[in-house]
Coordinates of C-alpha atoms and ligand atoms in Angstrom, one line a residue:
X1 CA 139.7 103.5 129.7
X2 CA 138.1 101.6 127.0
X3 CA 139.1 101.4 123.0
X4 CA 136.4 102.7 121.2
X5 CA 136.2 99.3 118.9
X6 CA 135.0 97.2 122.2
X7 CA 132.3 99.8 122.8
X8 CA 130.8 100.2 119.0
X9 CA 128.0 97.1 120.2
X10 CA 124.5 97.2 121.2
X11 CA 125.4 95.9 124.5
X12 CA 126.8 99.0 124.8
X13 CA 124.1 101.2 124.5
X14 CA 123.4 103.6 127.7
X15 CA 126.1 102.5 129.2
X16 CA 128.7 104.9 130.1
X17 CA 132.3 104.7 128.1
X18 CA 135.7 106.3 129.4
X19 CA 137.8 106.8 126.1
X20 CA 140.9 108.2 124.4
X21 CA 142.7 109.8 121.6
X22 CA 142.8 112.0 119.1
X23 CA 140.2 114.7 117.1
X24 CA 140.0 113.5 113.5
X25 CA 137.2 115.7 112.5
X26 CA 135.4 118.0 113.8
X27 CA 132.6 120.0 112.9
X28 CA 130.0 122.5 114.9
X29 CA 126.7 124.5 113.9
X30 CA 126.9 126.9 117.3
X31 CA 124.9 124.6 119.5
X32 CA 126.1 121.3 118.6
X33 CA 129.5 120.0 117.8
X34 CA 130.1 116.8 116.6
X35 CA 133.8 115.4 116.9
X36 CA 135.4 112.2 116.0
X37 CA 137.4 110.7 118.0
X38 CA 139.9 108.7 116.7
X39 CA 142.5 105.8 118.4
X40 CA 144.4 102.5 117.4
X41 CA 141.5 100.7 117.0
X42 CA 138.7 102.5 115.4
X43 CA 136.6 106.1 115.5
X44 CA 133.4 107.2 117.2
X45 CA 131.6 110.2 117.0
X46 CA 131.2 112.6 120.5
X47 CA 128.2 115.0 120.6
X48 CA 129.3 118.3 122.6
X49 CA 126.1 120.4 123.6
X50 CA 125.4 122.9 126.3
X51 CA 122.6 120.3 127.3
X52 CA 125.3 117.9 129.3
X53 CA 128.3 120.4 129.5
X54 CA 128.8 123.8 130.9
X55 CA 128.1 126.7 128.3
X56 CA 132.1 127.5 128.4
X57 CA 133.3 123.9 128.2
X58 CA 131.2 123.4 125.1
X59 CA 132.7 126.3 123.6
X60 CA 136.2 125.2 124.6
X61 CA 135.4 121.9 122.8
X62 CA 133.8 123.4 119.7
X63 CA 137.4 125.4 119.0
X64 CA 139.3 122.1 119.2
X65 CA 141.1 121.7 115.9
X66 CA 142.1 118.5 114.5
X67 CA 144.7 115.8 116.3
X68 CA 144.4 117.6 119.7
X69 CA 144.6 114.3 121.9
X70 CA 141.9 114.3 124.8
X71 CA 139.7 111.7 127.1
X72 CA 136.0 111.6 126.4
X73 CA 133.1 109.7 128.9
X74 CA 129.9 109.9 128.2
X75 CA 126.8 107.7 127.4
X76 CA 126.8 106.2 124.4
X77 CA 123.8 105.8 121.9
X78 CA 123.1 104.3 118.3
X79 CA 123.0 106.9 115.8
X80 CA 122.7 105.5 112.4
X81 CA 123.7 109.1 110.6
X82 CA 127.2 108.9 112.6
X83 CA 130.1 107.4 111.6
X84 CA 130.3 104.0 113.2
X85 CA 126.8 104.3 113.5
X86 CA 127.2 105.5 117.5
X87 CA 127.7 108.4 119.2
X88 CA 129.1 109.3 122.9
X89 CA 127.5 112.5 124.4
X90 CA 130.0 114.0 126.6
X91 CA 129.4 114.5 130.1
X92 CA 133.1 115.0 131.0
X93 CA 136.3 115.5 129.0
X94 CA 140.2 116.2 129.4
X95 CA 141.8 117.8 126.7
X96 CA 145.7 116.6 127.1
X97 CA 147.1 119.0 124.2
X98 CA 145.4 121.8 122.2
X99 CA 146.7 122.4 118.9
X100 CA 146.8 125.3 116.6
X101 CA 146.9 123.8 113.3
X102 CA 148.0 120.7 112.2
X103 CA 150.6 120.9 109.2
X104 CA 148.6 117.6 107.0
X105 CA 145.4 118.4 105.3
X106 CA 144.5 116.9 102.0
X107 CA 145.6 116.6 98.7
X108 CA 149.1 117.5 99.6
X109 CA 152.2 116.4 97.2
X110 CA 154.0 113.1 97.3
X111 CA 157.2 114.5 98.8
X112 CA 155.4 116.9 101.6
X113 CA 153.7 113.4 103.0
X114 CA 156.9 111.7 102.7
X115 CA 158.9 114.9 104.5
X116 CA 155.8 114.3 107.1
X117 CA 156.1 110.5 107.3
X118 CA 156.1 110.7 111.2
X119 CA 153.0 112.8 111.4
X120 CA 151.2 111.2 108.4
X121 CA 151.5 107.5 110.4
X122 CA 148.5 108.8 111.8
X123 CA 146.9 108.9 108.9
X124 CA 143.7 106.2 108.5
X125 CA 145.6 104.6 105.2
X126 CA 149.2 104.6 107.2
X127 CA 147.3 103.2 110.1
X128 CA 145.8 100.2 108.0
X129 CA 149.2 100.0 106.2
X130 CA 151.3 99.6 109.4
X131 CA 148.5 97.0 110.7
X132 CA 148.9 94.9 107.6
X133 CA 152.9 95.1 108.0
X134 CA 152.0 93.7 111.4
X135 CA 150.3 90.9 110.9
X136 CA 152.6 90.0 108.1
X137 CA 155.8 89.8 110.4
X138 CA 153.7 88.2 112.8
X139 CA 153.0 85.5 110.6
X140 CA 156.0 84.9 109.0
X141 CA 157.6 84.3 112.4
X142 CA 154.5 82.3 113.3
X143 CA 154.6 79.7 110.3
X144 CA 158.8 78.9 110.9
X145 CA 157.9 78.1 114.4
X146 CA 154.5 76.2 113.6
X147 CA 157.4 74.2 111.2
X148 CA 160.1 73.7 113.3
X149 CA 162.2 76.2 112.2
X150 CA 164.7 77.8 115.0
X151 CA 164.7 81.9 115.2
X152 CA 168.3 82.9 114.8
X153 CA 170.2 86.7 115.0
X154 CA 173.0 87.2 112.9
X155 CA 175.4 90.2 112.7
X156 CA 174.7 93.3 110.8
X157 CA 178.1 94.7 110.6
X158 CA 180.1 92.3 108.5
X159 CA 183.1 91.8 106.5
X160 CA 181.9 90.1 103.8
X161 CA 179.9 90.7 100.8
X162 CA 177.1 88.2 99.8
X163 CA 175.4 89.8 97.0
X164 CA 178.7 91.6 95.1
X165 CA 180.7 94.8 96.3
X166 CA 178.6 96.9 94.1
X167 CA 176.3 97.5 96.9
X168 CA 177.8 97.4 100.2
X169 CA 177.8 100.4 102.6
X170 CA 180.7 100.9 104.1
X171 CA 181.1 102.1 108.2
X172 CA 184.4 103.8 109.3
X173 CA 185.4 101.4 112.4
X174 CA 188.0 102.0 114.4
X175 CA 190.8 102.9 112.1
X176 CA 189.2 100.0 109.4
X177 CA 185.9 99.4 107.9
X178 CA 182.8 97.2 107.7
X179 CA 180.3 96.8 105.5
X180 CA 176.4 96.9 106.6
X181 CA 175.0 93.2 106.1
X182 CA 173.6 92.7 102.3
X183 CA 172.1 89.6 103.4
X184 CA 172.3 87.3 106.5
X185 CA 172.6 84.0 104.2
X186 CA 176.0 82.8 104.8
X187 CA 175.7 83.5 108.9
X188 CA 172.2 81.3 108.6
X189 CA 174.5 78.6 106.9
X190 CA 176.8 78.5 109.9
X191 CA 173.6 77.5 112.3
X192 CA 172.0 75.1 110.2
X193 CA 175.3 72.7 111.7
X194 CA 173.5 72.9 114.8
X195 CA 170.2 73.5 114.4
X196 CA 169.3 72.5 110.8
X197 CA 166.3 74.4 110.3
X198 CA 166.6 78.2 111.3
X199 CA 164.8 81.5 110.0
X200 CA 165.7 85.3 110.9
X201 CA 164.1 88.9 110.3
X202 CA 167.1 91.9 109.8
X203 CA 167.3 94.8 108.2
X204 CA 169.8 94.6 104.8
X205 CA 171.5 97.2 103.2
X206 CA 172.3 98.1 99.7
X207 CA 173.2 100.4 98.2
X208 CA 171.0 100.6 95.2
X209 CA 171.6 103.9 92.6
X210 CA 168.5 102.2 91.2
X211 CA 165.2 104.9 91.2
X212 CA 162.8 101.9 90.4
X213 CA 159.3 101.6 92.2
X214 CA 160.1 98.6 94.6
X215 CA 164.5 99.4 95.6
X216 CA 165.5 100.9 99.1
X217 CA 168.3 101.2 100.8
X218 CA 167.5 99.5 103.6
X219 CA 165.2 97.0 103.8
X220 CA 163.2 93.9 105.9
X221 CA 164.9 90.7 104.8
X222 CA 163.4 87.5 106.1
X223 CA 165.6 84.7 105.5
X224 CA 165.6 80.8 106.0
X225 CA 168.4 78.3 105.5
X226 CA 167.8 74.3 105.3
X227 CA 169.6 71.1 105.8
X228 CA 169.4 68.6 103.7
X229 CA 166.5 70.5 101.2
X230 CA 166.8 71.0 97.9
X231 CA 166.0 73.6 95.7
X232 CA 162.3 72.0 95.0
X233 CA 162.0 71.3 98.6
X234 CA 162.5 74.9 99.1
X235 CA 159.7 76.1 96.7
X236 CA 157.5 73.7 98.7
X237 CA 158.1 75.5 101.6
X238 CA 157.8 79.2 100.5
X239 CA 154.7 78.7 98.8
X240 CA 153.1 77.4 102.1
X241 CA 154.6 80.1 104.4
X242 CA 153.2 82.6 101.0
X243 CA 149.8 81.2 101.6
X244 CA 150.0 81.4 104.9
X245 CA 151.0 84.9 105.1
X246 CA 148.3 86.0 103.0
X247 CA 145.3 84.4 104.2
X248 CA 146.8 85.5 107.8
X249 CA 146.6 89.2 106.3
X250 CA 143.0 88.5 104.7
X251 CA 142.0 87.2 108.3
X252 CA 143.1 89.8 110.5
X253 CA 142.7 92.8 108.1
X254 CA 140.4 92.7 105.5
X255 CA 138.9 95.9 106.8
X256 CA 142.5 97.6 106.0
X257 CA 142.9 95.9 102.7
X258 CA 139.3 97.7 101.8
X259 CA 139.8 100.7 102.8
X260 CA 143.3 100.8 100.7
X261 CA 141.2 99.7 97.4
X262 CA 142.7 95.8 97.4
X263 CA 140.8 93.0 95.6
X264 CA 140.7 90.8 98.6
X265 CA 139.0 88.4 96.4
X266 CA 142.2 88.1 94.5
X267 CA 144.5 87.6 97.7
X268 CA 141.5 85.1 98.8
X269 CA 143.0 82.7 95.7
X270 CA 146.4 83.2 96.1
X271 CA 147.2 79.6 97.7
X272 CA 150.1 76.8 97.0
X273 CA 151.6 75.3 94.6
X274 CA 152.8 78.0 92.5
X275 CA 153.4 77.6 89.2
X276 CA 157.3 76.2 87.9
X277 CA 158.9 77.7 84.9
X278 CA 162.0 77.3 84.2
X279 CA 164.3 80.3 83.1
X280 CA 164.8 79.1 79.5
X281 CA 161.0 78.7 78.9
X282 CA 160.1 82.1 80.4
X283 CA 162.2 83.3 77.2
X284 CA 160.3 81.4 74.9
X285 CA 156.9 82.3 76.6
X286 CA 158.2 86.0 76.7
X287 CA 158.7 85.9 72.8
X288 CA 155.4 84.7 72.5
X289 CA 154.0 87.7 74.6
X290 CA 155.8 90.1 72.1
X291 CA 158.9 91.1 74.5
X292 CA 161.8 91.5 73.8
X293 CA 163.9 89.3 75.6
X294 CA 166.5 86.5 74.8
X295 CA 168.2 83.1 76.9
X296 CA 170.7 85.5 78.8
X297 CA 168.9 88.5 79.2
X298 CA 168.6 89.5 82.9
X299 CA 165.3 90.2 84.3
X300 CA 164.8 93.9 85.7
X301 CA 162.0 95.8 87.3
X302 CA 160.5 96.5 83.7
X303 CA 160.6 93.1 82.3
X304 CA 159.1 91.2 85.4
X305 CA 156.6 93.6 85.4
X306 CA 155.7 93.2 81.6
X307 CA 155.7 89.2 82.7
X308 CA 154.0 88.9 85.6
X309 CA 150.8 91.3 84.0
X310 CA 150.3 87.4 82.4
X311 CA 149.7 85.8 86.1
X312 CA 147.7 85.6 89.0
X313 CA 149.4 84.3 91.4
X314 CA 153.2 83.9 92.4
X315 CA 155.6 82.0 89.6
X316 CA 158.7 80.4 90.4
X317 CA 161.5 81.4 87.9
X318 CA 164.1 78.2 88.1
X319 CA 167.3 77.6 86.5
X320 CA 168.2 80.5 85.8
X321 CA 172.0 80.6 83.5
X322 CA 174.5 80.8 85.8
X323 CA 176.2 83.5 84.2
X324 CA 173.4 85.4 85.6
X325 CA 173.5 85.0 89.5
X326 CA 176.5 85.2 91.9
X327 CA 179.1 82.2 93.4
X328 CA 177.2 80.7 95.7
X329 CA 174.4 78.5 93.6
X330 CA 174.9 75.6 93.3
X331 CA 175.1 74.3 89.2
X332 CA 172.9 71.5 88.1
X333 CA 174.8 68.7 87.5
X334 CA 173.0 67.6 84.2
X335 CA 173.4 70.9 82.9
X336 CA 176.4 73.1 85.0
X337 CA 175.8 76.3 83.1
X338 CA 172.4 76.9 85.1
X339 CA 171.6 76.8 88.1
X340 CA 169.4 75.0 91.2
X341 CA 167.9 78.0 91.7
X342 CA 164.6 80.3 91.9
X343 CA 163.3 83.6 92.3
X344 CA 159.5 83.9 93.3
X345 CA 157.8 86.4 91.1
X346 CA 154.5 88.1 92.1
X347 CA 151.9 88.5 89.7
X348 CA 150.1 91.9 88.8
X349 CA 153.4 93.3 87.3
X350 CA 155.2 93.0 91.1
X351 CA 157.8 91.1 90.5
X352 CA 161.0 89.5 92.3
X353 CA 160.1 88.9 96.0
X354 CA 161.9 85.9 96.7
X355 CA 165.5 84.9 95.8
X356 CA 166.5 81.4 96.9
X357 CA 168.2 78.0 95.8
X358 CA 170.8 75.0 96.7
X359 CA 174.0 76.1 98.1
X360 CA 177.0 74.8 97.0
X361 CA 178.6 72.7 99.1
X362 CA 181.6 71.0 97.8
X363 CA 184.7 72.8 99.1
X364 CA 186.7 72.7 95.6
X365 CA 183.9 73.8 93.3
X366 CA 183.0 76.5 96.0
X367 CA 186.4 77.7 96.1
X368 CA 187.1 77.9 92.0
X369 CA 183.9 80.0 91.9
X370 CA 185.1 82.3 94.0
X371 CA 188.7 82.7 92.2
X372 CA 186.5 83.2 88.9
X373 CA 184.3 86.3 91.0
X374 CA 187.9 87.2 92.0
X375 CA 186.8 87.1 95.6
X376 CA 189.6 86.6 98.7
X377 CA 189.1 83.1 99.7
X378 CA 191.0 84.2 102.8
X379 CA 188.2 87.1 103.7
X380 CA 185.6 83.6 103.5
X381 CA 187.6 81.4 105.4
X382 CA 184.5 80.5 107.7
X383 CA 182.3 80.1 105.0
X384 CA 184.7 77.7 103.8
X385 CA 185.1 75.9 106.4
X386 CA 181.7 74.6 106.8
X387 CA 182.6 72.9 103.6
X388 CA 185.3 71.0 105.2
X389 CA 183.8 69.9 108.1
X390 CA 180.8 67.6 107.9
X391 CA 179.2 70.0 104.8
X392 CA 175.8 68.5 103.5
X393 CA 173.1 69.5 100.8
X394 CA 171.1 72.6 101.8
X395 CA 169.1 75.1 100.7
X396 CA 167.5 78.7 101.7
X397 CA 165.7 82.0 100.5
X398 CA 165.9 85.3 101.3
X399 CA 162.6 87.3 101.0
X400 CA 161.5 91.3 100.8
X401 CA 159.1 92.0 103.7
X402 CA 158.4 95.4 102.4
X403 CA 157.8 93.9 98.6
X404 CA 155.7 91.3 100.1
X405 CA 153.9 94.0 101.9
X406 CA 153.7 96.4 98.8
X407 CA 152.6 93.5 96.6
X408 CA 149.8 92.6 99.0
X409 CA 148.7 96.1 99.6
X410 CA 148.6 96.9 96.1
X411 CA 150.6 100.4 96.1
X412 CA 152.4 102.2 93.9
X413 CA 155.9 102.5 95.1
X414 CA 157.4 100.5 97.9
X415 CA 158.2 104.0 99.9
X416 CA 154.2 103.4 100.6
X417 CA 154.9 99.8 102.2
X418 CA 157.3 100.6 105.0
X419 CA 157.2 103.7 107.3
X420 CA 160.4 105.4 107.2
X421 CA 162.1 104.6 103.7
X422 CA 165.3 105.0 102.9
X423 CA 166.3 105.6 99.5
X424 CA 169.0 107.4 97.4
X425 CA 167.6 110.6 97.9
X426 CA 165.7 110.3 101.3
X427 CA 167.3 109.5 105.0
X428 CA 164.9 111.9 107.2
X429 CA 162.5 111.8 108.8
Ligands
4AD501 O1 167.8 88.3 95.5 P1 168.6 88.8 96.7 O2 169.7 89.8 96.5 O3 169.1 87.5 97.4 C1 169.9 87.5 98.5 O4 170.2 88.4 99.2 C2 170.1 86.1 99.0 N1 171.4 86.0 99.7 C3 169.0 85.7 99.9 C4 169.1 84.3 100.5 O5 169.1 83.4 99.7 N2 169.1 84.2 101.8 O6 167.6 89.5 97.8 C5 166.5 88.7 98.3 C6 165.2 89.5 98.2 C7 164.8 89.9 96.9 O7 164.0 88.9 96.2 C8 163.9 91.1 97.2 O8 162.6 90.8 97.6 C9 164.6 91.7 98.3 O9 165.4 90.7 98.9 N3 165.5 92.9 97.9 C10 165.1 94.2 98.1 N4 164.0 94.8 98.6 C11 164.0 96.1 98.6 N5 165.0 96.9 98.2 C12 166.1 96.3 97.7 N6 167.1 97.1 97.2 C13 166.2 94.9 97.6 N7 167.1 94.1 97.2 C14 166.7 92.8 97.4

């Protein structure tokens, strides 16, 4: 068996092809039916005629309806009216199921597709979407190895929250309970003793009451934890592994990103450094633009969208009032009531996709922040700890795949950027 993409060539031509997969159209005038054949990596169209098949096998083929999965061999020929600009006329075939109907046609409502998520993946835009997803975990992984970065699994069920009890899941266990992982940071702290530079891909889980455009309930987190980096050191390297990730995507799939309408040309200059603005200035800037928005005001889903209209590529947000973030940053010591932190912003009206920053690391200051959150020191006792033995200066980030992948893609909502979402109202299919 061949993929219909390595035949699609001149060399080709006469040769006979064995191939694979589904109908995706199909279309017949009595003597001539013309099917497309669809797999993983491309389409082709099959001629079925009574010239090279028996009378009853062409009429078995001419009643094939769309999605019934079959094997196809034939010679193929250039036709420039088909719609690869080749065509296979059958001399043989195998049909492996016959259907009836299938239930996805058209112009069918928003929540019908997303009820039919495991039958729409089939669809060409799915298809291109889930390539693009791909190739962006591919290269995320890719550029922390290419860097020396060790790939590390932390656990999911925890008992302890990183990002505040307002959004932990809770899991009956055993008479007690856990919580589903929020984040994986603190466990990437612990290996960064050992192996200084590590990286890891989980799901996180929160559990957001928030109906915005770009929230789920469970979500791709890709995470990275440094020794001895600081928060600029950090920017450094997310804007390369940004970069990277994007011209990887432009690379391996602009034929995806054109047939979901993105302005590759636009990814094409999306390359390092990013712009720095510090928290405070965004205000200012934000006045200028007409917003409404004052030093202290927290950035949500509306307001980074009504910024980041004003860019073209990613921004870092830095030093950010520390009123505004949880324990865990570390303040800066000319100024402790902001932070060493940043969040990476991406333009078009996208928003947060990367939240990062210097730890703290001194046991005392680490500790009273955790009385003022009225946290359990006791509950954090190994998170603590790696302040009392040998603690050093590090830094990390923790970054939404599927907002990366949404931003990239240029769609709507994120429920369009990963293939089974999970949101407040949705767990099936
Ligand atoms: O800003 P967050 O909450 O930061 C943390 O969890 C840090 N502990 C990460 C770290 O430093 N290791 O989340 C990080 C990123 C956000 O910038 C966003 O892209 C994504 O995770 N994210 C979500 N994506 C989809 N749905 C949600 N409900 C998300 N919440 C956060």
């Amino acid at each position: 068996m061949q993929n219909i993409k390595d035949v699609l060539n001149l060399e080709s031509v006469g040769k006979t092809v064995h191939l694979r997969g589904w109908v995706y159209r199909i279309r017949t005038s009595g003597k001539l039916t013309f099917i497309i054949l669809r797999d993983s990596s491309g389409m082709v169209q099959l001629l079925s005629s009574a010239r090279s098949l028996k009378e009853d096998e062409h009429k078995e083929l001419s009643s094939l309806v769309i999605e019934s999965s079959m094997e196809a061999t034939g010679v193929i020929r250039e036709d420039k009216r088909a719609v690869t600009g080749y065509e296979v006329e059958l001399s043989s075939y195998k049909i492996y199921q016959r259907n009836d109907n299938f239930p996805i046609s058209r112009d069918l409502g928003e929540e019908f597709l997303l009820d039919n998520r495991h039958l729409w993946l089939r669809s060409r835009e799915f298809s291109a979407v889930l390539k693009i997803r791909s190739t962006i975990f591919k290269a995320f992984t890719d550029f922390y190895y290419e860097n020396g970065f060790y790939q590390v699994q932390p656990p999911i069920m925890v008992s302890t929250a990183t990002e505040g009890g307002s959004t932990l899941f809770k899991v009956p266990f055993f008479g007690d309970e856990v919580s589903l992982s929020q984040s994986s940071q603190f466990y990437l702290e612990t290996f960064i003793f050992s192996l200084e530079k590590v990286f890891t891909i989980a799901p996180s889980f929160r559990a957001e009451k928030s109906r915005t455009r770009r929230h789920l309930t469970e979500y791709w987190h890709a995470e990275a934890e440094v020794a001895w980096v600081d928060n600029e050191g950090m920017m450094e390297i997310e804007e390369r592994m940004i970069e990277y990730v994007v011209s990887s995507v432009v690379r391996e799939n602009e034929e995806e990103l054109r047939l979901l309408g993105r302005d590759v040309e636009f990814l094409k200059n999306i390359k390092a450094p990013f712009p720095r603005i510090r928290y405070g200035r965004l205000m200012e800037m934000a006045q200028e633009w007409g917003l409404n928005l004052k030093y202290g005001d927290d950035l949500g889903a509306d307001e980074e969208r009504e910024i980041t209209v004003h860019f073209d590529k990613p921004v870092f947000v830095t030093h950010y009032p520390s009123s505004l973030k949880t324990f865990y940053h570390r303040p800066d010591p000319d100024n402790p009531d902001e932070i060493l932190c940043h969040d990476l912003l991406a333009p078009e009206g996208y928003g947060e996709i990367i939240g990062g920053g210097e730890r703290i690391w001194d046991l005392d200051l680490l500790k009273k922040r955790m009385v003022d959150y009225n946290l359990n020191t006791e509950d954090y006792y190994w998170y603590l700890d790696l302040r009392k033995y040998g603690s050093i200066p590090h830094s990390g980030f923790g970054l939404g795949l599927d907002r990366l992948a949404m931003w990239i893609m240029h769609l709507d909502n994120i429920r369009e950027a990963i293939p089974f979402p999970r949101t407040i109202r949705r767990t099936k299919p």
